[in-house]
Amino acid sequence: MVVDAFALVADGPGFLVVDKGPGLDFHDHDGRPGLCSLVAQELGRPVFPVHRLDKATSGILLLATDRRRAADLAALFRERNVEKYYVALADSPPRKKQGLVQGDMVRSRRGTWKLTRSMERPARTRFFSWPVGPGRRLFVLKPMTGRTHQLRVAMKSLGAPILGDELYHPHAPDWPDRMYLHAHTLHFRLEGADFLYACAPSAGSLFLEDGFRQTLEGLGPLEALPWPGK
């Protein structure tokens, strides 16, 4: 789908917060500029990656504006001191409506991953879900670890793969206009100060429907949901 490449959400101390559009590569690819290059070109300042999103995933991202801050922020992610909250849409009923998905992730075919019952180095994702229209559910996902395709595999394991997911959702004649996964909220503490940024999805016809938008807005801040341990 054709969307704006990114929107600037905030300019923080040594970092930028941007909202990445779906379908945009994080790094340059096949001669086309990725998010980092586009942000640097648009704002006229260097940026340094700290974490990333899949090409098909939209939403909120941090980019450092100097190497020292990049190291600081990368350490926060590495030490799991950043809270991340995502929203997703599915068109299949999940095996459970809320809870914890966990297990080791192993390589499968076609570049995909699968969740196993072993717990040697488990990926862990907490979630809630609500109906938002005929046959569709809104999921709020909180990854507790940071594995490749973690949220996409967690949804698949629930029996509710993310709508539009080319790897984990069976294709259907009425294939949607994007993968319906969006990084909504980031919360972290840096040098004694709290930083919290949230950005609702702005691309995708199903994300823009009244049922989804009203339900999401009615939840209030995603970090304030009754997550275990809060």
JSON list of C-alpha atoms in Angstrom, two decimals:
[
{"chain": "A", "resi": 1, "resn": "MET", "atom": "CA", "xyz": [0.00, 0.00, 0.00]},
{"chain": "A", "resi": 2, "resn": "VAL", "atom": "CA", "xyz": [1.13, 3.58, -0.61]},
{"chain": "A", "resi": 3, "resn": "VAL", "atom": "CA", "xyz": [1.48, 5.51, 2.65]},
{"chain": "A", "resi": 4, "resn": "ASP", "atom": "CA", "xyz": [3.62, 8.27, 4.05]},
{"chain": "A", "resi": 5, "resn": "ALA", "atom": "CA", "xyz": [7.06, 6.82, 4.77]},
{"chain": "A", "resi": 6, "resn": "PHE", "atom": "CA", "xyz": [7.23, 8.21, 8.29]},
{"chain": "A", "resi": 7, "resn": "ALA", "atom": "CA", "xyz": [5.98, 10.95, 10.60]},
{"chain": "A", "resi": 8, "resn": "LEU", "atom": "CA", "xyz": [8.03, 12.65, 13.29]},
{"chain": "A", "resi": 9, "resn": "VAL", "atom": "CA", "xyz": [6.37, 12.06, 16.67]},
{"chain": "A", "resi": 10, "resn": "ALA", "atom": "CA", "xyz": [8.90, 13.71, 19.01]},
{"chain": "A", "resi": 11, "resn": "ASP", "atom": "CA", "xyz": [12.42, 15.13, 19.17]},
{"chain": "A", "resi": 12, "resn": "GLY", "atom": "CA", "xyz": [13.95, 14.00, 22.46]},
{"chain": "A", "resi": 13, "resn": "PRO", "atom": "CA", "xyz": [17.33, 14.46, 24.13]},
{"chain": "A", "resi": 14, "resn": "GLY", "atom": "CA", "xyz": [19.64, 12.67, 21.70]},
{"chain": "A", "resi": 15, "resn": "PHE", "atom": "CA", "xyz": [16.91, 10.71, 19.97]},
{"chain": "A", "resi": 16, "resn": "LEU", "atom": "CA", "xyz": [13.97, 10.98, 17.59]},
{"chain": "A", "resi": 17, "resn": "VAL", "atom": "CA", "xyz": [10.64, 9.20, 17.83]},
{"chain": "A", "resi": 18, "resn": "VAL", "atom": "CA", "xyz": [9.09, 8.39, 14.45]},
{"chain": "A", "resi": 19, "resn": "ASP", "atom": "CA", "xyz": [5.98, 6.59, 13.23]},
{"chain": "A", "resi": 20, "resn": "LYS", "atom": "CA", "xyz": [7.04, 4.21, 10.44]},
{"chain": "A", "resi": 21, "resn": "GLY", "atom": "CA", "xyz": [4.60, 3.44, 7.66]},
{"chain": "A", "resi": 22, "resn": "PRO", "atom": "CA", "xyz": [3.79, -0.17, 6.69]},
{"chain": "A", "resi": 23, "resn": "GLY", "atom": "CA", "xyz": [5.69, -1.61, 3.75]},
{"chain": "A", "resi": 24, "resn": "LEU", "atom": "CA", "xyz": [8.84, 0.44, 4.38]},
{"chain": "A", "resi": 25, "resn": "ASP", "atom": "CA", "xyz": [12.17, -1.32, 4.86]},
{"chain": "A", "resi": 26, "resn": "PHE", "atom": "CA", "xyz": [14.15, -0.28, 7.90]},
{"chain": "A", "resi": 27, "resn": "HIS", "atom": "CA", "xyz": [17.46, -0.21, 6.00]},
{"chain": "A", "resi": 28, "resn": "ASP", "atom": "CA", "xyz": [18.19, 0.59, 2.35]},
{"chain": "A", "resi": 29, "resn": "HIS", "atom": "CA", "xyz": [17.15, -2.26, 0.07]},
{"chain": "A", "resi": 30, "resn": "ASP", "atom": "CA", "xyz": [17.60, -2.88, -3.67]},
{"chain": "A", "resi": 31, "resn": "GLY", "atom": "CA", "xyz": [18.68, 0.69, -4.24]},
{"chain": "A", "resi": 32, "resn": "ARG", "atom": "CA", "xyz": [15.68, 2.16, -2.40]},
{"chain": "A", "resi": 33, "resn": "PRO", "atom": "CA", "xyz": [16.22, 4.21, 0.76]},
{"chain": "A", "resi": 34, "resn": "GLY", "atom": "CA", "xyz": [14.95, 2.72, 3.99]},
{"chain": "A", "resi": 35, "resn": "LEU", "atom": "CA", "xyz": [13.58, 4.46, 7.04]},
{"chain": "A", "resi": 36, "resn": "CYS", "atom": "CA", "xyz": [16.95, 5.50, 8.49]},
{"chain": "A", "resi": 37, "resn": "SER", "atom": "CA", "xyz": [18.07, 7.11, 5.23]},
{"chain": "A", "resi": 38, "resn": "LEU", "atom": "CA", "xyz": [14.74, 8.84, 4.68]},
{"chain": "A", "resi": 39, "resn": "VAL", "atom": "CA", "xyz": [14.72, 10.34, 8.18]},
{"chain": "A", "resi": 40, "resn": "ALA", "atom": "CA", "xyz": [18.31, 11.55, 7.83]},
{"chain": "A", "resi": 41, "resn": "GLN", "atom": "CA", "xyz": [17.58, 13.09, 4.43]},
{"chain": "A", "resi": 42, "resn": "GLU", "atom": "CA", "xyz": [14.35, 14.77, 5.54]},
{"chain": "A", "resi": 43, "resn": "LEU", "atom": "CA", "xyz": [15.69, 16.21, 8.78]},
{"chain": "A", "resi": 44, "resn": "GLY", "atom": "CA", "xyz": [19.24, 16.89, 7.63]},
{"chain": "A", "resi": 45, "resn": "ARG", "atom": "CA", "xyz": [20.87, 15.12, 10.56]},
{"chain": "A", "resi": 46, "resn": "PRO", "atom": "CA", "xyz": [22.44, 11.70, 11.07]},
{"chain": "A", "resi": 47, "resn": "VAL", "atom": "CA", "xyz": [20.45, 8.98, 12.81]},
{"chain": "A", "resi": 48, "resn": "PHE", "atom": "CA", "xyz": [21.56, 5.72, 14.38]},
{"chain": "A", "resi": 49, "resn": "PRO", "atom": "CA", "xyz": [19.32, 2.64, 14.69]},
{"chain": "A", "resi": 50, "resn": "VAL", "atom": "CA", "xyz": [18.51, 1.37, 18.17]},
{"chain": "A", "resi": 51, "resn": "HIS", "atom": "CA", "xyz": [15.84, -1.26, 17.47]},
{"chain": "A", "resi": 52, "resn": "ARG", "atom": "CA", "xyz": [13.77, -2.12, 14.41]},
{"chain": "A", "resi": 53, "resn": "LEU", "atom": "CA", "xyz": [10.39, -3.18, 13.04]},
{"chain": "A", "resi": 54, "resn": "ASP", "atom": "CA", "xyz": [9.60, -5.66, 10.29]},
{"chain": "A", "resi": 55, "resn": "LYS", "atom": "CA", "xyz": [8.97, -4.12, 6.88]},
{"chain": "A", "resi": 56, "resn": "ALA", "atom": "CA", "xyz": [5.24, -4.88, 7.05]},
{"chain": "A", "resi": 57, "resn": "THR", "atom": "CA", "xyz": [4.83, -3.54, 10.61]},
{"chain": "A", "resi": 58, "resn": "SER", "atom": "CA", "xyz": [4.00, 0.11, 11.17]},
{"chain": "A", "resi": 59, "resn": "GLY", "atom": "CA", "xyz": [4.45, 2.21, 14.25]},
{"chain": "A", "resi": 60, "resn": "ILE", "atom": "CA", "xyz": [6.63, 3.90, 16.76]},
{"chain": "A", "resi": 61, "resn": "LEU", "atom": "CA", "xyz": [10.42, 3.69, 16.67]},
{"chain": "A", "resi": 62, "resn": "LEU", "atom": "CA", "xyz": [13.41, 5.31, 18.39]},
{"chain": "A", "resi": 63, "resn": "LEU", "atom": "CA", "xyz": [16.37, 6.58, 16.39]},
{"chain": "A", "resi": 64, "resn": "ALA", "atom": "CA", "xyz": [19.40, 8.03, 18.14]},
{"chain": "A", "resi": 65, "resn": "THR", "atom": "CA", "xyz": [20.99, 11.23, 16.85]},
{"chain": "A", "resi": 66, "resn": "ASP", "atom": "CA", "xyz": [24.49, 10.48, 18.16]},
{"chain": "A", "resi": 67, "resn": "ARG", "atom": "CA", "xyz": [26.53, 7.37, 18.85]},
{"chain": "A", "resi": 68, "resn": "ARG", "atom": "CA", "xyz": [26.63, 7.82, 22.62]},
{"chain": "A", "resi": 69, "resn": "ARG", "atom": "CA", "xyz": [22.86, 7.99, 22.86]},
{"chain": "A", "resi": 70, "resn": "ALA", "atom": "CA", "xyz": [22.57, 5.03, 20.51]},
{"chain": "A", "resi": 71, "resn": "ALA", "atom": "CA", "xyz": [24.64, 2.97, 22.93]},
{"chain": "A", "resi": 72, "resn": "ASP", "atom": "CA", "xyz": [22.52, 4.15, 25.90]},
{"chain": "A", "resi": 73, "resn": "LEU", "atom": "CA", "xyz": [19.25, 3.26, 24.21]},
{"chain": "A", "resi": 74, "resn": "ALA", "atom": "CA", "xyz": [20.51, -0.05, 22.80]},
{"chain": "A", "resi": 75, "resn": "ALA", "atom": "CA", "xyz": [21.48, -1.04, 26.35]},
{"chain": "A", "resi": 76, "resn": "LEU", "atom": "CA", "xyz": [17.94, -0.31, 27.56]},
{"chain": "A", "resi": 77, "resn": "PHE", "atom": "CA", "xyz": [16.49, -2.64, 24.92]},
{"chain": "A", "resi": 78, "resn": "ARG", "atom": "CA", "xyz": [19.13, -5.29, 25.52]},
{"chain": "A", "resi": 79, "resn": "GLU", "atom": "CA", "xyz": [18.43, -5.26, 29.27]},
{"chain": "A", "resi": 80, "resn": "ARG", "atom": "CA", "xyz": [14.64, -5.31, 28.66]},
{"chain": "A", "resi": 81, "resn": "ASN", "atom": "CA", "xyz": [14.12, -1.92, 30.27]},
{"chain": "A", "resi": 82, "resn": "VAL", "atom": "CA", "xyz": [11.81, -0.68, 27.52]},
{"chain": "A", "resi": 83, "resn": "GLU", "atom": "CA", "xyz": [8.10, -1.47, 27.65]},
{"chain": "A", "resi": 84, "resn": "LYS", "atom": "CA", "xyz": [6.58, -2.01, 24.19]},
{"chain": "A", "resi": 85, "resn": "TYR", "atom": "CA", "xyz": [2.90, -2.36, 23.34]},
{"chain": "A", "resi": 86, "resn": "TYR", "atom": "CA", "xyz": [1.50, -3.37, 19.96]},
{"chain": "A", "resi": 87, "resn": "VAL", "atom": "CA", "xyz": [-1.98, -3.59, 18.46]},
{"chain": "A", "resi": 88, "resn": "ALA", "atom": "CA", "xyz": [-3.02, -6.20, 15.92]},
{"chain": "A", "resi": 89, "resn": "LEU", "atom": "CA", "xyz": [-6.11, -7.50, 14.13]},
{"chain": "A", "resi": 90, "resn": "ALA", "atom": "CA", "xyz": [-7.07, -11.14, 13.57]},
{"chain": "A", "resi": 91, "resn": "ASP", "atom": "CA", "xyz": [-10.00, -12.74, 11.79]},
{"chain": "A", "resi": 92, "resn": "SER", "atom": "CA", "xyz": [-9.91, -16.13, 13.56]},
{"chain": "A", "resi": 93, "resn": "PRO", "atom": "CA", "xyz": [-11.05, -16.84, 17.13]},
{"chain": "A", "resi": 94, "resn": "PRO", "atom": "CA", "xyz": [-8.06, -17.31, 19.46]},
{"chain": "A", "resi": 95, "resn": "ARG", "atom": "CA", "xyz": [-7.67, -20.37, 21.66]},
{"chain": "A", "resi": 96, "resn": "LYS", "atom": "CA", "xyz": [-7.80, -18.00, 24.63]},
{"chain": "A", "resi": 97, "resn": "LYS", "atom": "CA", "xyz": [-8.83, -14.34, 24.81]},
{"chain": "A", "resi": 98, "resn": "GLN", "atom": "CA", "xyz": [-6.07, -13.12, 27.12]},
{"chain": "A", "resi": 99, "resn": "GLY", "atom": "CA", "xyz": [-3.02, -14.41, 28.91]},
{"chain": "A", "resi": 100, "resn": "LEU", "atom": "CA", "xyz": [0.55, -15.43, 28.19]},
{"chain": "A", "resi": 101, "resn": "VAL", "atom": "CA", "xyz": [2.07, -17.11, 25.15]},
{"chain": "A", "resi": 102, "resn": "GLN", "atom": "CA", "xyz": [5.49, -18.62, 25.73]},
{"chain": "A", "resi": 103, "resn": "GLY", "atom": "CA", "xyz": [7.88, -21.22, 24.38]},
{"chain": "A", "resi": 104, "resn": "ASP", "atom": "CA", "xyz": [11.09, -21.61, 22.47]},
{"chain": "A", "resi": 105, "resn": "MET", "atom": "CA", "xyz": [11.13, -20.42, 18.86]},
{"chain": "A", "resi": 106, "resn": "VAL", "atom": "CA", "xyz": [12.78, -22.58, 16.19]},
{"chain": "A", "resi": 107, "resn": "ARG", "atom": "CA", "xyz": [13.32, -22.14, 12.48]},
{"chain": "A", "resi": 108, "resn": "SER", "atom": "CA", "xyz": [10.68, -23.63, 10.25]},
{"chain": "A", "resi": 109, "resn": "ARG", "atom": "CA", "xyz": [10.33, -23.68, 6.46]},
{"chain": "A", "resi": 110, "resn": "ARG", "atom": "CA", "xyz": [10.14, -20.68, 4.12]},
{"chain": "A", "resi": 111, "resn": "GLY", "atom": "CA", "xyz": [12.06, -18.47, 6.51]},
{"chain": "A", "resi": 112, "resn": "THR", "atom": "CA", "xyz": [9.37, -18.76, 9.17]},
{"chain": "A", "resi": 113, "resn": "TRP", "atom": "CA", "xyz": [9.55, -19.60, 12.85]},
{"chain": "A", "resi": 114, "resn": "LYS", "atom": "CA", "xyz": [7.40, -21.78, 15.07]},
{"chain": "A", "resi": 115, "resn": "LEU", "atom": "CA", "xyz": [6.73, -21.91, 18.80]},
{"chain": "A", "resi": 116, "resn": "THR", "atom": "CA", "xyz": [7.60, -25.10, 20.66]},
{"chain": "A", "resi": 117, "resn": "ARG", "atom": "CA", "xyz": [6.70, -26.41, 24.10]},
{"chain": "A", "resi": 118, "resn": "SER", "atom": "CA", "xyz": [10.30, -26.37, 25.31]},
{"chain": "A", "resi": 119, "resn": "MET", "atom": "CA", "xyz": [11.36, -23.55, 27.62]},
{"chain": "A", "resi": 120, "resn": "GLU", "atom": "CA", "xyz": [15.15, -23.35, 27.30]},
{"chain": "A", "resi": 121, "resn": "ARG", "atom": "CA", "xyz": [15.17, -19.75, 26.03]},
{"chain": "A", "resi": 122, "resn": "PRO", "atom": "CA", "xyz": [11.48, -18.93, 25.72]},
{"chain": "A", "resi": 123, "resn": "ALA", "atom": "CA", "xyz": [9.85, -16.06, 23.88]},
{"chain": "A", "resi": 124, "resn": "ARG", "atom": "CA", "xyz": [7.16, -14.57, 26.14]},
{"chain": "A", "resi": 125, "resn": "THR", "atom": "CA", "xyz": [4.20, -12.38, 25.08]},
{"chain": "A", "resi": 126, "resn": "ARG", "atom": "CA", "xyz": [1.30, -11.17, 27.20]},
{"chain": "A", "resi": 127, "resn": "PHE", "atom": "CA", "xyz": [-1.94, -10.12, 25.51]},
{"chain": "A", "resi": 128, "resn": "PHE", "atom": "CA", "xyz": [-5.54, -9.02, 25.80]},
{"chain": "A", "resi": 129, "resn": "SER", "atom": "CA", "xyz": [-8.19, -9.10, 23.06]},
{"chain": "A", "resi": 130, "resn": "TRP", "atom": "CA", "xyz": [-11.62, -7.65, 22.29]},
{"chain": "A", "resi": 131, "resn": "PRO", "atom": "CA", "xyz": [-14.17, -8.09, 19.45]},
{"chain": "A", "resi": 132, "resn": "VAL", "atom": "CA", "xyz": [-14.26, -5.10, 17.08]},
{"chain": "A", "resi": 133, "resn": "GLY", "atom": "CA", "xyz": [-16.57, -6.26, 14.31]},
{"chain": "A", "resi": 134, "resn": "PRO", "atom": "CA", "xyz": [-17.97, -9.34, 12.60]},
{"chain": "A", "resi": 135, "resn": "GLY", "atom": "CA", "xyz": [-15.30, -12.02, 12.81]},
{"chain": "A", "resi": 136, "resn": "ARG", "atom": "CA", "xyz": [-12.49, -9.68, 13.89]},
{"chain": "A", "resi": 137, "resn": "ARG", "atom": "CA", "xyz": [-10.63, -9.13, 17.17]},
{"chain": "A", "resi": 138, "resn": "LEU", "atom": "CA", "xyz": [-8.33, -6.41, 18.39]},
{"chain": "A", "resi": 139, "resn": "PHE", "atom": "CA", "xyz": [-5.25, -7.70, 20.22]},
{"chain": "A", "resi": 140, "resn": "VAL", "atom": "CA", "xyz": [-3.01, -5.65, 22.49]},
{"chain": "A", "resi": 141, "resn": "LEU", "atom": "CA", "xyz": [0.36, -7.38, 22.74]},
{"chain": "A", "resi": 142, "resn": "LYS", "atom": "CA", "xyz": [3.17, -6.81, 25.21]},
{"chain": "A", "resi": 143, "resn": "PRO", "atom": "CA", "xyz": [6.37, -8.67, 24.27]},
{"chain": "A", "resi": 144, "resn": "MET", "atom": "CA", "xyz": [8.43, -9.58, 27.31]},
{"chain": "A", "resi": 145, "resn": "THR", "atom": "CA", "xyz": [11.34, -10.75, 25.15]},
{"chain": "A", "resi": 146, "resn": "GLY", "atom": "CA", "xyz": [12.59, -9.63, 21.75]},
{"chain": "A", "resi": 147, "resn": "ARG", "atom": "CA", "xyz": [12.77, -12.50, 19.25]},
{"chain": "A", "resi": 148, "resn": "THR", "atom": "CA", "xyz": [12.49, -12.33, 15.45]},
{"chain": "A", "resi": 149, "resn": "HIS", "atom": "CA", "xyz": [8.81, -12.51, 14.39]},
{"chain": "A", "resi": 150, "resn": "GLN", "atom": "CA", "xyz": [7.88, -13.07, 18.04]},
{"chain": "A", "resi": 151, "resn": "LEU", "atom": "CA", "xyz": [4.44, -11.43, 17.94]},
{"chain": "A", "resi": 152, "resn": "ARG", "atom": "CA", "xyz": [3.55, -12.91, 14.56]},
{"chain": "A", "resi": 153, "resn": "VAL", "atom": "CA", "xyz": [4.44, -16.40, 15.78]},
{"chain": "A", "resi": 154, "resn": "ALA", "atom": "CA", "xyz": [2.60, -15.88, 19.08]},
{"chain": "A", "resi": 155, "resn": "MET", "atom": "CA", "xyz": [-0.58, -14.95, 17.22]},
{"chain": "A", "resi": 156, "resn": "LYS", "atom": "CA", "xyz": [-0.21, -17.94, 14.91]},
{"chain": "A", "resi": 157, "resn": "SER", "atom": "CA", "xyz": [0.18, -20.22, 17.92]},
{"chain": "A", "resi": 158, "resn": "LEU", "atom": "CA", "xyz": [-3.07, -18.84, 19.36]},
{"chain": "A", "resi": 159, "resn": "GLY", "atom": "CA", "xyz": [-4.87, -19.91, 16.19]},
{"chain": "A", "resi": 160, "resn": "ALA", "atom": "CA", "xyz": [-5.41, -16.24, 15.30]},
{"chain": "A", "resi": 161, "resn": "PRO", "atom": "CA", "xyz": [-2.67, -15.20, 12.84]},
{"chain": "A", "resi": 162, "resn": "ILE", "atom": "CA", "xyz": [-2.41, -11.49, 12.10]},
{"chain": "A", "resi": 163, "resn": "LEU", "atom": "CA", "xyz": [-4.51, -10.32, 9.19]},
{"chain": "A", "resi": 164, "resn": "GLY", "atom": "CA", "xyz": [-2.37, -9.72, 6.11]},
{"chain": "A", "resi": 165, "resn": "ASP", "atom": "CA", "xyz": [0.64, -11.63, 7.42]},
{"chain": "A", "resi": 166, "resn": "GLU", "atom": "CA", "xyz": [2.19, -13.09, 4.26]},
{"chain": "A", "resi": 167, "resn": "LEU", "atom": "CA", "xyz": [4.19, -15.69, 6.22]},
{"chain": "A", "resi": 168, "resn": "TYR", "atom": "CA", "xyz": [1.83, -16.90, 8.93]},
{"chain": "A", "resi": 169, "resn": "HIS", "atom": "CA", "xyz": [-1.74, -16.25, 7.71]},
{"chain": "A", "resi": 170, "resn": "PRO", "atom": "CA", "xyz": [-3.33, -18.46, 5.02]},
{"chain": "A", "resi": 171, "resn": "HIS", "atom": "CA", "xyz": [-4.06, -16.44, 1.89]},
{"chain": "A", "resi": 172, "resn": "ALA", "atom": "CA", "xyz": [-7.69, -15.63, 1.15]},
{"chain": "A", "resi": 173, "resn": "PRO", "atom": "CA", "xyz": [-9.43, -14.08, -1.88]},
{"chain": "A", "resi": 174, "resn": "ASP", "atom": "CA", "xyz": [-10.18, -10.85, 0.01]},
{"chain": "A", "resi": 175, "resn": "TRP", "atom": "CA", "xyz": [-6.55, -10.36, 1.12]},
{"chain": "A", "resi": 176, "resn": "PRO", "atom": "CA", "xyz": [-6.26, -7.14, 3.17]},
{"chain": "A", "resi": 177, "resn": "ASP", "atom": "CA", "xyz": [-4.32, -4.02, 2.20]},
{"chain": "A", "resi": 178, "resn": "ARG", "atom": "CA", "xyz": [-1.51, -4.46, 4.77]},
{"chain": "A", "resi": 179, "resn": "MET", "atom": "CA", "xyz": [-0.31, -6.61, 7.65]},
{"chain": "A", "resi": 180, "resn": "TYR", "atom": "CA", "xyz": [-2.34, -5.47, 10.65]},
{"chain": "A", "resi": 181, "resn": "LEU", "atom": "CA", "xyz": [0.39, -5.12, 13.26]},
{"chain": "A", "resi": 182, "resn": "HIS", "atom": "CA", "xyz": [1.31, -1.71, 14.68]},
{"chain": "A", "resi": 183, "resn": "ALA", "atom": "CA", "xyz": [3.82, -0.66, 17.35]},
{"chain": "A", "resi": 184, "resn": "HIS", "atom": "CA", "xyz": [1.63, 1.63, 19.46]},
{"chain": "A", "resi": 185, "resn": "THR", "atom": "CA", "xyz": [3.49, 2.60, 22.67]},
{"chain": "A", "resi": 186, "resn": "LEU", "atom": "CA", "xyz": [7.05, 2.86, 24.01]},
{"chain": "A", "resi": 187, "resn": "HIS", "atom": "CA", "xyz": [7.87, 3.58, 27.65]},
{"chain": "A", "resi": 188, "resn": "PHE", "atom": "CA", "xyz": [11.36, 3.83, 29.12]},
{"chain": "A", "resi": 189, "resn": "ARG", "atom": "CA", "xyz": [13.42, 5.63, 31.74]},
{"chain": "A", "resi": 190, "resn": "LEU", "atom": "CA", "xyz": [16.62, 7.42, 30.73]},
{"chain": "A", "resi": 191, "resn": "GLU", "atom": "CA", "xyz": [18.96, 9.42, 32.95]},
{"chain": "A", "resi": 192, "resn": "GLY", "atom": "CA", "xyz": [16.35, 9.74, 35.68]},
{"chain": "A", "resi": 193, "resn": "ALA", "atom": "CA", "xyz": [13.51, 10.85, 33.40]},
{"chain": "A", "resi": 194, "resn": "ASP", "atom": "CA", "xyz": [10.47, 8.92, 32.18]},
{"chain": "A", "resi": 195, "resn": "PHE", "atom": "CA", "xyz": [9.62, 8.94, 28.48]},
{"chain": "A", "resi": 196, "resn": "LEU", "atom": "CA", "xyz": [6.36, 7.60, 27.10]},
{"chain": "A", "resi": 197, "resn": "TYR", "atom": "CA", "xyz": [5.21, 7.88, 23.49]},
{"chain": "A", "resi": 198, "resn": "ALA", "atom": "CA", "xyz": [2.07, 6.50, 21.87]},
{"chain": "A", "resi": 199, "resn": "CYS", "atom": "CA", "xyz": [0.84, 6.60, 18.30]},
{"chain": "A", "resi": 200, "resn": "ALA", "atom": "CA", "xyz": [-2.36, 4.98, 17.02]},
{"chain": "A", "resi": 201, "resn": "PRO", "atom": "CA", "xyz": [-2.27, 3.40, 13.55]},
{"chain": "A", "resi": 202, "resn": "SER", "atom": "CA", "xyz": [-3.10, 5.76, 10.68]},
{"chain": "A", "resi": 203, "resn": "ALA", "atom": "CA", "xyz": [-2.80, 3.41, 7.68]},
{"chain": "A", "resi": 204, "resn": "GLY", "atom": "CA", "xyz": [-4.95, 0.43, 6.77]},
{"chain": "A", "resi": 205, "resn": "SER", "atom": "CA", "xyz": [-8.67, 0.43, 6.05]},
{"chain": "A", "resi": 206, "resn": "LEU", "atom": "CA", "xyz": [-9.51, -1.97, 8.90]},
{"chain": "A", "resi": 207, "resn": "PHE", "atom": "CA", "xyz": [-7.50, 0.04, 11.42]},
{"chain": "A", "resi": 208, "resn": "LEU", "atom": "CA", "xyz": [-9.54, 3.10, 10.40]},
{"chain": "A", "resi": 209, "resn": "GLU", "atom": "CA", "xyz": [-12.97, 1.53, 10.85]},
{"chain": "A", "resi": 210, "resn": "ASP", "atom": "CA", "xyz": [-15.11, 2.96, 13.63]},
{"chain": "A", "resi": 211, "resn": "GLY", "atom": "CA", "xyz": [-15.35, -0.30, 15.56]},
{"chain": "A", "resi": 212, "resn": "PHE", "atom": "CA", "xyz": [-11.60, -0.65, 15.86]},
{"chain": "A", "resi": 213, "resn": "ARG", "atom": "CA", "xyz": [-10.88, 3.02, 16.57]},
{"chain": "A", "resi": 214, "resn": "GLN", "atom": "CA", "xyz": [-13.61, 3.35, 19.21]},
{"chain": "A", "resi": 215, "resn": "THR", "atom": "CA", "xyz": [-12.55, 0.16, 20.98]},
{"chain": "A", "resi": 216, "resn": "LEU", "atom": "CA", "xyz": [-8.88, 1.16, 20.98]},
{"chain": "A", "resi": 217, "resn": "GLU", "atom": "CA", "xyz": [-9.63, 4.67, 22.24]},
{"chain": "A", "resi": 218, "resn": "GLY", "atom": "CA", "xyz": [-11.88, 3.23, 24.95]},
{"chain": "A", "resi": 219, "resn": "LEU", "atom": "CA", "xyz": [-9.03, 1.18, 26.38]},
{"chain": "A", "resi": 220, "resn": "GLY", "atom": "CA", "xyz": [-7.13, 4.28, 27.44]},
{"chain": "A", "resi": 221, "resn": "PRO", "atom": "CA", "xyz": [-3.34, 4.11, 27.81]},
{"chain": "A", "resi": 222, "resn": "LEU", "atom": "CA", "xyz": [-2.21, 0.60, 26.87]},
{"chain": "A", "resi": 223, "resn": "GLU", "atom": "CA", "xyz": [0.44, 0.54, 29.58]},
{"chain": "A", "resi": 224, "resn": "ALA", "atom": "CA", "xyz": [-2.34, 1.08, 32.17]},
{"chain": "A", "resi": 225, "resn": "LEU", "atom": "CA", "xyz": [-4.22, -2.13, 31.28]},
{"chain": "A", "resi": 226, "resn": "PRO", "atom": "CA", "xyz": [-4.21, -4.74, 34.07]},
{"chain": "A", "resi": 227, "resn": "TRP", "atom": "CA", "xyz": [-0.95, -6.41, 33.02]},
{"chain": "A", "resi": 228, "resn": "PRO", "atom": "CA", "xyz": [0.35, -8.94, 35.57]},
{"chain": "A", "resi": 229, "resn": "GLY", "atom": "CA", "xyz": [2.99, -7.43, 37.80]},
{"chain": "A", "resi": 230, "resn": "LYS", "atom": "CA", "xyz": [1.63, -3.87, 37.47]}
]
